[in-house]
Amino acid sequence: MEIKEIKAIRVLDSRGVPTIKTFVKTENETGSASIPSGTSAGLFEAYELRDTKSKDYFNLDVSKAIKNVNTVINKKLKGKFVLDQEDIDNTLLELDGTDNKSRLGANAILSVSLAVSRAAANELSMPLYQYISRLNNNNNFKDPTPLSNIINGGLHSGSNIAFQEYLIIPKFKEIEDSVKSMSEIYHSLKNIISKEYGPSSTNVGFEGGFVPNFKDVNEENPLILIEKAIKDAGYTRKEIGLGLDCAANSFYNEKEKKYFLNNKNYSSSELLDYYLDLIKKFKIKSIEDPFFEKDKKAWQEFSKKVSSSINVVGDDLLVTNPALIKDAISKKYCNSLLLKVNQIGTLTESLNAFNISKKANWKVIVSHRSGETEDNYISDLAYGINADYVKFGAPSRGERTSKYNRLLEIKEIKS
Ligand code: 2PG
Ligand code: MG
């Protein structure tokens, strides 16, 4: 069960941008993993190493990260016992030696960390989710609740809508029922949008959600359409919740300390009141990144006002970083973690982020990135740790459906 060789190659993500895929070989098995990438990234995410000075792929190539895996990392980890995940992850951290993984690149490091766990699972002839559950001492399994982004705005689309993601939250116990409702609501939404805004408005954004060409700029419009789609598809609001990822970093003006949406400027407290209105009007159950990541007072104020009635989710605010999560717990900035493995860069640190959050009674959402690959590692992760929610995008586009399909497959393997 020793590592024999580690090799990385270049593949493309769903935006057509290069990313890294790594293979970890033991005597009898191989495990691989490819790494996603964000568009609206938090300021303190672990460092994604790209060839910023090369003209290849318009400065976005990952040849340096690939080289780091194939040389330094391969040399250092050869001969290690593949089941020693924590030791391997710590060795990677030591080898990098920086706070934000900027020497070797978080993309290089994570690709190795995840591929090691896949190779280990294969060595034990175990499904990946089961191996992860063993690593995290978890014996409870339930289907995660999906948050599915069916209208894309913000930096994920060319639309005039500021909020990045309008999410439906099916509240069924079984993932099969959730997937069915998501697909049916998605298609009734497509019909509604086509009738109201024309067929070209049914084109989709980075995460498979629609990008309607709204005539007037109003963040309520997508919510109105989605409520209608839920009804048309034969579901009730009791069965289907609504959520938002505002990704407020992208519409905050740091100089003026104002948020720009609905064609006007909002102060932090005006925006807070606006959210309270939306929550009431549309029975919103989950709001991610409602404020700029450094506008901590507004986060605190908002969390105090809504208490535990809704999930206040930290994404850019927390960047899956255990130290930032601990700080947010003690200062009550939010009550839920958006867990993205590439924000932190190793499996062990991701599990740590999860465990710290659960200990504080937070909810945890395992999330994709806007630049994804067909790799469905995060489905096994979510199931293996018994995450409360998953955020995998719309029920459309292969890099999104591969995650939902893997959850359906896991159910079958398990039964
Ligand atoms: C987010 C993510 C994923 P990105 O903000 O939650 O939906 O987007 O990967 O662009 O950061
Ligand atoms: Mg987000």
CSV table of C-alpha atoms and ligand atoms in Angstrom, one decimal:
chain,number,residue,atom,x,y,z
A,1,MET,CA,0.0,0.0,0.0
A,2,GLU,CA,2.9,2.3,-0.6
A,3,ILE,CA,2.8,5.2,-3.0
A,4,LYS,CA,4.8,4.3,-6.1
A,5,GLU,CA,4.3,7.3,-8.3
A,6,ILE,CA,2.4,10.6,-8.4
A,7,LYS,CA,1.7,12.2,-11.8
A,8,ALA,CA,-0.3,15.2,-12.8
A,9,ILE,CA,-1.7,16.3,-16.1
A,10,ARG,CA,-3.5,19.3,-17.5
A,11,VAL,CA,-7.3,19.1,-18.2
A,12,LEU,CA,-10.0,21.7,-18.8
A,13,ASP,CA,-12.6,22.9,-16.4
A,14,SER,CA,-16.2,23.7,-17.3
A,15,ARG,CA,-15.3,27.2,-18.3
A,16,GLY,CA,-12.7,26.0,-20.8
A,17,VAL,CA,-9.9,27.0,-18.4
A,18,PRO,CA,-7.0,24.6,-17.6
A,19,THR,CA,-6.8,22.8,-14.3
A,20,ILE,CA,-4.8,20.0,-12.8
A,21,LYS,CA,-5.7,16.3,-12.6
A,22,THR,CA,-3.4,14.1,-10.5
A,23,PHE,CA,-3.0,10.3,-10.4
A,24,VAL,CA,-1.6,8.5,-7.3
A,25,LYS,CA,-0.3,5.0,-8.0
A,26,THR,CA,0.2,2.3,-5.5
A,27,GLU,CA,1.4,-1.2,-6.4
A,28,ASN,CA,-2.1,-2.4,-7.5
A,29,GLU,CA,-4.3,0.6,-7.6
A,30,THR,CA,-4.6,4.2,-8.9
A,31,GLY,CA,-6.6,7.1,-7.5
A,32,SER,CA,-7.1,10.4,-9.3
A,33,ALA,CA,-8.7,13.8,-8.7
A,34,SER,CA,-9.2,16.9,-10.7
A,35,ILE,CA,-9.5,20.3,-9.1
A,36,PRO,CA,-12.2,23.0,-9.5
A,37,SER,CA,-11.7,26.7,-9.5
A,38,GLY,CA,-13.8,29.7,-8.4
A,39,THR,CA,-14.8,32.9,-10.3
A,40,SER,CA,-16.0,34.9,-7.3
A,41,ALA,CA,-13.2,33.9,-4.9
A,42,GLY,CA,-12.8,35.1,-1.3
A,43,LEU,CA,-9.7,37.2,-0.5
A,44,PHE,CA,-8.2,34.7,1.9
A,45,GLU,CA,-8.6,31.5,-0.1
A,46,ALA,CA,-5.6,29.2,-0.4
A,47,TYR,CA,-3.4,30.2,-3.3
A,48,GLU,CA,-4.3,28.8,-6.7
A,49,LEU,CA,-1.0,28.6,-8.7
A,50,ARG,CA,-1.3,29.7,-12.3
A,51,ASP,CA,1.4,30.7,-14.9
A,52,THR,CA,0.5,34.4,-14.6
A,53,LYS,CA,3.5,35.4,-16.8
A,54,SER,CA,3.1,33.0,-19.6
A,55,LYS,CA,0.9,33.7,-22.6
A,56,ASP,CA,-0.4,30.2,-22.8
A,57,TYR,CA,-4.1,29.9,-22.1
A,58,PHE,CA,-4.1,33.7,-21.5
A,59,ASN,CA,-2.0,33.5,-18.3
A,60,LEU,CA,-4.2,30.8,-16.8
A,61,ASP,CA,-2.1,27.8,-17.4
A,62,VAL,CA,-1.2,25.5,-14.6
A,63,SER,CA,2.2,24.1,-15.8
A,64,LYS,CA,4.0,25.2,-12.6
A,65,ALA,CA,1.5,23.4,-10.4
A,66,ILE,CA,1.8,20.3,-12.6
A,67,LYS,CA,5.5,20.4,-12.4
A,68,ASN,CA,5.4,20.8,-8.6
A,69,VAL,CA,3.4,17.6,-8.3
A,70,ASN,CA,5.6,15.6,-10.8
A,71,THR,CA,8.9,16.7,-9.2
A,72,VAL,CA,9.0,17.8,-5.5
A,73,ILE,CA,5.8,16.3,-4.3
A,74,ASN,CA,6.3,13.0,-6.1
A,75,LYS,CA,9.8,12.7,-4.7
A,76,LYS,CA,8.7,13.5,-1.1
A,77,LEU,CA,5.7,11.2,-1.0
A,78,LYS,CA,7.1,8.1,-2.8
A,79,GLY,CA,7.2,5.2,-0.4
A,80,LYS,CA,4.6,6.7,2.0
A,81,PHE,CA,1.8,4.4,3.3
A,82,VAL,CA,-1.3,5.6,1.2
A,83,LEU,CA,-3.7,5.1,4.2
A,84,ASP,CA,-1.8,7.7,6.3
A,85,GLN,CA,-4.0,10.6,5.0
A,86,GLU,CA,-3.2,13.0,7.9
A,87,ASP,CA,0.5,12.4,7.8
A,88,ILE,CA,0.6,12.8,4.0
A,89,ASP,CA,-1.4,16.1,4.2
A,90,ASN,CA,0.9,17.4,7.0
A,91,THR,CA,3.9,16.5,4.9
A,92,LEU,CA,2.4,18.5,2.0
A,93,LEU,CA,1.9,21.5,4.3
A,94,GLU,CA,5.5,21.3,5.6
A,95,LEU,CA,6.9,20.9,2.1
A,96,ASP,CA,5.0,24.0,1.0
A,97,GLY,CA,5.9,25.9,4.1
A,98,THR,CA,3.7,29.0,3.5
A,99,ASP,CA,0.5,30.1,5.2
A,100,ASN,CA,-1.6,30.1,2.1
A,101,LYS,CA,0.1,27.2,0.1
A,102,SER,CA,1.5,29.7,-2.4
A,103,ARG,CA,4.8,27.9,-3.0
A,104,LEU,CA,3.5,24.6,-4.4
A,105,GLY,CA,0.0,25.9,-5.1
A,106,ALA,CA,-3.2,24.8,-3.3
A,107,ASN,CA,-4.4,23.3,-6.6
A,108,ALA,CA,-1.3,21.1,-6.8
A,109,ILE,CA,-1.5,20.1,-3.1
A,110,LEU,CA,-5.3,19.4,-3.1
A,111,SER,CA,-5.0,17.3,-6.2
A,112,VAL,CA,-2.6,15.0,-4.4
A,113,SER,CA,-4.5,15.0,-1.1
A,114,LEU,CA,-7.7,13.9,-2.8
A,115,ALA,CA,-6.1,11.5,-5.2
A,116,VAL,CA,-4.3,9.8,-2.2
A,117,SER,CA,-7.7,9.2,-0.5
A,118,ARG,CA,-9.1,7.7,-3.7
A,119,ALA,CA,-6.1,5.4,-4.1
A,120,ALA,CA,-6.5,4.4,-0.4
A,121,ALA,CA,-10.2,3.6,-0.9
A,122,ASN,CA,-9.4,1.5,-3.9
A,123,GLU,CA,-6.7,-0.4,-2.0
A,124,LEU,CA,-9.3,-1.3,0.6
A,125,SER,CA,-11.9,-2.0,-2.1
A,126,MET,CA,-14.2,0.5,-0.5
A,127,PRO,CA,-16.4,3.1,-2.1
A,128,LEU,CA,-14.9,6.5,-1.5
A,129,TYR,CA,-17.7,7.8,0.7
A,130,GLN,CA,-17.1,4.9,3.0
A,131,TYR,CA,-13.4,5.5,3.3
A,132,ILE,CA,-14.1,9.2,4.0
A,133,SER,CA,-16.6,8.3,6.7
A,134,ARG,CA,-14.0,6.0,8.3
A,135,LEU,CA,-11.4,8.9,8.2
A,136,ASN,CA,-13.9,11.1,10.0
A,137,ASN,CA,-15.3,8.5,12.4
A,138,ASN,CA,-18.8,8.9,11.0
A,139,ASN,CA,-21.4,6.1,11.2
A,140,ASN,CA,-24.5,8.2,10.3
A,141,PHE,CA,-25.6,8.5,6.8
A,142,LYS,CA,-28.5,10.5,5.4
A,143,ASP,CA,-29.2,12.1,2.0
A,144,PRO,CA,-28.0,15.7,2.0
A,145,THR,CA,-30.5,18.4,1.1
A,146,PRO,CA,-29.6,20.1,-2.2
A,147,LEU,CA,-29.4,23.8,-2.8
A,148,SER,CA,-29.8,24.1,-6.6
A,149,ASN,CA,-29.0,27.3,-8.4
A,150,ILE,CA,-31.5,27.7,-11.1
A,151,ILE,CA,-31.1,31.4,-11.9
A,152,ASN,CA,-27.5,32.8,-12.3
A,153,GLY,CA,-26.6,36.4,-11.8
A,154,GLY,CA,-23.6,38.3,-10.5
A,155,LEU,CA,-20.2,37.3,-11.8
A,156,HIS,CA,-21.5,34.0,-13.0
A,157,SER,CA,-23.6,35.5,-15.9
A,158,GLY,CA,-23.8,38.5,-18.1
A,159,SER,CA,-27.1,39.6,-16.5
A,160,ASN,CA,-28.0,42.8,-14.8
A,161,ILE,CA,-28.9,40.9,-11.6
A,162,ALA,CA,-26.5,41.5,-8.7
A,163,PHE,CA,-27.1,38.4,-6.6
A,164,GLN,CA,-25.1,35.5,-7.9
A,165,GLU,CA,-27.4,32.5,-7.1
A,166,TYR,CA,-31.1,32.0,-6.8
A,167,LEU,CA,-31.5,28.6,-5.1
A,168,ILE,CA,-34.3,26.1,-4.7
A,169,ILE,CA,-34.1,23.8,-1.6
A,170,PRO,CA,-36.2,20.6,-2.0
A,171,LYS,CA,-37.0,19.3,1.5
A,172,PHE,CA,-37.5,15.7,0.7
A,173,LYS,CA,-35.9,12.9,2.7
A,174,GLU,CA,-34.7,10.9,-0.3
A,175,ILE,CA,-32.3,12.3,-2.8
A,176,GLU,CA,-34.3,10.7,-5.7
A,177,ASP,CA,-37.3,12.9,-4.8
A,178,SER,CA,-35.1,16.0,-4.5
A,179,VAL,CA,-33.5,15.4,-7.9
A,180,LYS,CA,-37.0,14.8,-9.5
A,181,SER,CA,-38.4,18.0,-8.1
A,182,MET,CA,-35.3,20.0,-9.1
A,183,SER,CA,-35.5,18.7,-12.7
A,184,GLU,CA,-39.3,19.4,-12.9
A,185,ILE,CA,-39.1,22.9,-11.5
A,186,TYR,CA,-36.1,23.7,-13.7
A,187,HIS,CA,-38.1,22.8,-16.8
A,188,SER,CA,-41.2,24.7,-15.8
A,189,LEU,CA,-39.0,27.7,-15.1
A,190,LYS,CA,-37.6,27.3,-18.6
A,191,ASN,CA,-41.1,27.4,-20.1
A,192,ILE,CA,-42.0,30.5,-18.0
A,193,ILE,CA,-38.8,32.4,-19.0
A,194,SER,CA,-39.2,31.5,-22.6
A,195,LYS,CA,-42.8,32.9,-22.7
A,196,GLU,CA,-42.0,36.0,-20.8
A,197,TYR,CA,-38.5,37.0,-22.0
A,198,GLY,CA,-38.1,35.0,-25.3
A,199,PRO,CA,-36.2,31.8,-26.0
A,200,SER,CA,-32.7,33.4,-25.9
A,201,SER,CA,-33.3,34.1,-22.2
A,202,THR,CA,-33.2,30.3,-21.6
A,203,ASN,CA,-29.4,30.3,-22.1
A,204,VAL,CA,-27.6,29.3,-19.0
A,205,GLY,CA,-24.7,30.6,-16.9
A,206,PHE,CA,-21.7,29.0,-15.3
A,207,GLU,CA,-23.6,26.7,-13.0
A,208,GLY,CA,-26.4,25.8,-15.4
A,209,GLY,CA,-29.0,28.2,-14.1
A,210,PHE,CA,-30.9,30.4,-16.5
A,211,VAL,CA,-29.9,34.0,-17.3
A,212,PRO,CA,-33.1,35.9,-18.3
A,213,ASN,CA,-32.8,39.2,-19.9
A,214,PHE,CA,-34.8,41.1,-17.4
A,215,LYS,CA,-36.1,44.5,-18.6
A,216,ASP,CA,-36.2,46.2,-15.3
A,217,VAL,CA,-33.4,45.6,-12.7
A,218,ASN,CA,-35.0,44.2,-9.6
A,219,GLU,CA,-33.6,41.4,-7.5
A,220,GLU,CA,-37.2,40.2,-6.7
A,221,ASN,CA,-37.9,39.2,-10.3
A,222,PRO,CA,-36.0,35.9,-10.2
A,223,LEU,CA,-37.8,35.0,-7.0
A,224,ILE,CA,-41.2,35.7,-8.5
A,225,LEU,CA,-40.4,33.5,-11.5
A,226,ILE,CA,-39.1,30.7,-9.3
A,227,GLU,CA,-42.2,30.8,-7.1
A,228,LYS,CA,-44.3,30.5,-10.2
A,229,ALA,CA,-42.2,27.6,-11.5
A,230,ILE,CA,-42.6,25.7,-8.2
A,231,LYS,CA,-46.3,26.0,-8.5
A,232,ASP,CA,-46.5,25.1,-12.2
A,233,ALA,CA,-44.5,22.0,-11.5
A,234,GLY,CA,-47.0,20.9,-8.9
A,235,TYR,CA,-45.0,21.6,-5.7
A,236,THR,CA,-45.8,23.6,-2.7
A,237,ARG,CA,-43.6,26.1,-0.8
A,238,LYS,CA,-43.7,23.7,2.1
A,239,GLU,CA,-41.9,21.2,0.0
A,240,ILE,CA,-39.5,23.6,-1.7
A,241,GLY,CA,-37.6,26.3,0.2
A,242,LEU,CA,-35.8,29.3,-1.4
A,243,GLY,CA,-32.2,30.5,-0.8
A,244,LEU,CA,-29.8,33.1,-2.1
A,245,ASP,CA,-26.0,33.3,-2.6
A,246,CYS,CA,-25.7,37.1,-2.8
A,247,ALA,CA,-21.9,36.9,-3.1
A,248,ALA,CA,-21.9,40.5,-1.9
A,249,ASN,CA,-18.1,41.0,-2.4
A,250,SER,CA,-19.0,41.4,-6.1
A,251,PHE,CA,-21.4,44.4,-5.7
A,252,TYR,CA,-19.6,46.2,-2.8
A,253,ASN,CA,-17.7,49.4,-3.4
A,254,GLU,CA,-15.0,49.5,-0.7
A,255,LYS,CA,-14.2,53.2,-1.2
A,256,GLU,CA,-17.7,54.4,-0.8
A,257,LYS,CA,-18.7,51.6,1.6
A,258,LYS,CA,-21.9,51.0,-0.3
A,259,TYR,CA,-23.6,48.1,-2.0
A,260,PHE,CA,-24.9,48.6,-5.5
A,261,LEU,CA,-28.0,46.7,-6.6
A,262,ASN,CA,-31.5,47.5,-7.9
A,263,ASN,CA,-29.8,50.4,-9.7
A,264,LYS,CA,-29.0,52.2,-6.4
A,265,ASN,CA,-26.6,52.3,-3.5
A,266,TYR,CA,-27.4,50.7,-0.2
A,267,SER,CA,-25.6,51.3,3.1
A,268,SER,CA,-25.0,48.1,5.2
A,269,SER,CA,-28.0,48.8,7.4
A,270,GLU,CA,-30.2,49.6,4.4
A,271,LEU,CA,-29.2,46.3,2.8
A,272,LEU,CA,-29.9,44.5,6.0
A,273,ASP,CA,-33.4,45.8,6.1
A,274,TYR,CA,-33.8,44.9,2.4
A,275,TYR,CA,-32.8,41.3,3.3
A,276,LEU,CA,-35.3,41.2,6.1
A,277,ASP,CA,-38.0,42.3,3.7
A,278,LEU,CA,-37.1,39.6,1.1
A,279,ILE,CA,-37.0,36.9,3.8
A,280,LYS,CA,-40.5,37.8,4.9
A,281,LYS,CA,-41.9,38.2,1.4
A,282,PHE,CA,-40.4,35.1,-0.1
A,283,LYS,CA,-39.9,32.9,3.0
A,284,ILE,CA,-36.2,32.7,2.3
A,285,LYS,CA,-34.5,30.0,4.3
A,286,SER,CA,-30.8,30.4,3.5
A,287,ILE,CA,-28.6,33.5,2.7
A,288,GLU,CA,-25.0,33.1,1.7
A,289,ASP,CA,-22.5,36.0,1.8
A,290,PRO,CA,-25.1,38.7,2.4
A,291,PHE,CA,-22.3,41.3,3.1
A,292,PHE,CA,-18.8,42.0,2.0
A,293,GLU,CA,-16.3,39.7,3.8
A,294,LYS,CA,-14.8,42.5,5.8
A,295,ASP,CA,-18.1,44.2,6.7
A,296,LYS,CA,-18.1,42.0,9.9
A,297,LYS,CA,-20.4,44.3,11.9
A,298,ALA,CA,-23.2,43.9,9.3
A,299,TRP,CA,-22.8,40.1,9.4
A,300,GLN,CA,-23.0,40.2,13.2
A,301,GLU,CA,-26.0,42.5,13.2
A,302,PHE,CA,-27.8,40.4,10.6
A,303,SER,CA,-27.1,37.1,12.3
A,304,LYS,CA,-28.4,38.5,15.6
A,305,LYS,CA,-31.6,39.7,13.9
A,306,VAL,CA,-32.5,36.5,12.1
A,307,SER,CA,-31.1,34.2,14.8
A,308,SER,CA,-31.5,30.6,13.9
A,309,SER,CA,-34.7,31.1,11.8
A,310,ILE,CA,-32.6,31.0,8.6
A,311,ASN,CA,-29.1,29.7,7.6
A,312,VAL,CA,-26.7,32.5,7.4
A,313,VAL,CA,-23.9,31.0,5.3
A,314,GLY,CA,-20.3,32.0,5.3
A,315,ASP,CA,-18.4,31.4,2.0
A,316,ASP,CA,-16.0,34.2,1.1
A,317,LEU,CA,-16.2,35.2,4.8
A,318,LEU,CA,-14.8,31.8,6.0
A,319,VAL,CA,-13.0,30.3,3.0
A,320,THR,CA,-13.2,26.9,4.7
A,321,ASN,CA,-10.4,28.0,7.0
A,322,PRO,CA,-10.5,26.5,10.5
A,323,ALA,CA,-9.0,29.6,12.1
A,324,LEU,CA,-11.6,31.9,10.4
A,325,ILE,CA,-14.4,29.5,11.3
A,326,LYS,CA,-13.4,29.6,15.0
A,327,ASP,CA,-13.3,33.3,15.0
A,328,ALA,CA,-16.8,33.5,13.3
A,329,ILE,CA,-18.2,31.1,15.9
A,330,SER,CA,-17.0,33.1,18.8
A,331,LYS,CA,-18.1,36.4,17.3
A,332,LYS,CA,-21.4,35.0,15.9
A,333,TYR,CA,-21.0,36.2,12.4
A,334,CYS,CA,-23.0,33.4,10.9
A,335,ASN,CA,-24.4,29.9,11.6
A,336,SER,CA,-23.5,27.8,8.6
A,337,LEU,CA,-20.3,26.9,6.7
A,338,LEU,CA,-20.0,26.6,2.9
A,339,LEU,CA,-17.3,23.9,2.6
A,340,LYS,CA,-15.2,24.1,-0.5
A,341,VAL,CA,-12.2,21.8,-0.5
A,342,ASN,CA,-10.1,24.0,-2.8
A,343,GLN,CA,-10.5,27.1,-0.6
A,344,ILE,CA,-8.3,25.4,2.0
A,345,GLY,CA,-6.3,22.8,0.0
A,346,THR,CA,-6.2,19.4,1.8
A,347,LEU,CA,-8.7,16.8,2.8
A,348,THR,CA,-7.6,16.8,6.4
A,349,GLU,CA,-8.1,20.5,6.8
A,350,SER,CA,-11.5,20.3,5.1
A,351,LEU,CA,-12.6,17.6,7.6
A,352,ASN,CA,-11.3,19.8,10.4
A,353,ALA,CA,-13.3,22.7,9.1
A,354,PHE,CA,-16.4,20.5,9.1
A,355,ASN,CA,-15.9,19.1,12.6
A,356,ILE,CA,-15.3,22.5,14.1
A,357,SER,CA,-18.5,23.8,12.5
A,358,LYS,CA,-20.6,20.8,13.6
A,359,LYS,CA,-19.3,21.1,17.2
A,360,ALA,CA,-20.7,24.7,17.2
A,361,ASN,CA,-24.1,23.3,16.0
A,362,TRP,CA,-23.7,24.9,12.6
A,363,LYS,CA,-25.1,23.6,9.4
A,364,VAL,CA,-22.6,22.5,6.7
A,365,ILE,CA,-23.1,22.8,3.0
A,366,VAL,CA,-20.6,20.9,0.7
A,367,SER,CA,-20.1,23.0,-2.4
A,368,HIS,CA,-18.9,22.9,-5.9
A,369,ARG,CA,-17.1,25.9,-7.7
A,370,SER,CA,-18.3,27.8,-10.7
A,371,GLY,CA,-15.3,26.2,-12.7
A,372,GLU,CA,-15.9,22.5,-12.2
A,373,THR,CA,-14.8,19.3,-13.8
A,374,GLU,CA,-16.7,16.0,-14.2
A,375,ASP,CA,-15.0,14.7,-11.0
A,376,ASN,CA,-17.7,14.0,-8.4
A,377,TYR,CA,-15.4,13.6,-5.4
A,378,ILE,CA,-17.5,16.1,-3.4
A,379,SER,CA,-20.6,13.8,-3.6
A,380,ASP,CA,-18.7,11.1,-1.7
A,381,LEU,CA,-17.3,13.7,0.7
A,382,ALA,CA,-20.8,15.1,1.5
A,383,TYR,CA,-22.3,11.6,2.0
A,384,GLY,CA,-19.2,10.3,3.9
A,385,ILE,CA,-19.2,13.1,6.5
A,386,ASN,CA,-23.0,13.3,6.7
A,387,ALA,CA,-23.2,16.9,5.5
A,388,ASP,CA,-26.5,18.7,6.0
A,389,TYR,CA,-26.6,20.2,2.5
A,390,VAL,CA,-24.9,20.1,-0.9
A,391,LYS,CA,-24.6,23.0,-3.4
A,392,PHE,CA,-24.0,21.5,-6.9
A,393,GLY,CA,-25.7,24.0,-9.3
A,394,ALA,CA,-28.6,23.4,-11.6
A,395,PRO,CA,-29.8,20.0,-12.6
A,396,SER,CA,-28.2,20.6,-16.0
A,397,ARG,CA,-24.7,20.5,-17.6
A,398,GLY,CA,-22.5,17.4,-17.1
A,399,GLU,CA,-20.1,18.8,-14.5
A,400,ARG,CA,-23.1,19.6,-12.3
A,401,THR,CA,-25.2,16.5,-13.0
A,402,SER,CA,-22.2,14.2,-12.4
A,403,LYS,CA,-22.4,15.2,-8.7
A,404,TYR,CA,-26.2,14.6,-8.3
A,405,ASN,CA,-25.9,11.3,-10.3
A,406,ARG,CA,-23.1,10.2,-8.0
A,407,LEU,CA,-25.4,10.7,-5.0
A,408,LEU,CA,-28.0,8.6,-6.7
A,409,GLU,CA,-25.4,6.0,-7.4
A,410,ILE,CA,-24.1,6.0,-3.8
A,411,LYS,CA,-27.7,5.2,-2.6
A,412,GLU,CA,-27.7,2.2,-4.9
A,413,ILE,CA,-24.3,0.9,-3.8
A,414,LYS,CA,-25.3,1.3,-0.2
A,415,SER,CA,-28.6,-0.6,-0.3
B,1,2PG,C1,-20.0,30.4,-4.6
B,1,2PG,C2,-19.3,29.6,-5.7
B,1,2PG,C3,-20.0,28.4,-6.1
B,1,2PG,P1,-17.4,30.5,-7.2
B,1,2PG,O1,-19.8,31.7,-4.6
B,1,2PG,O2,-20.6,29.9,-3.7
B,1,2PG,O3,-21.4,28.5,-6.4
B,1,2PG,O4,-18.9,30.4,-6.8
B,1,2PG,O5,-16.9,29.1,-7.4
B,1,2PG,O6,-17.3,31.3,-8.4
B,1,2PG,O7,-16.7,31.1,-6.0
B,2,MG,MG,-20.8,31.7,-2.5
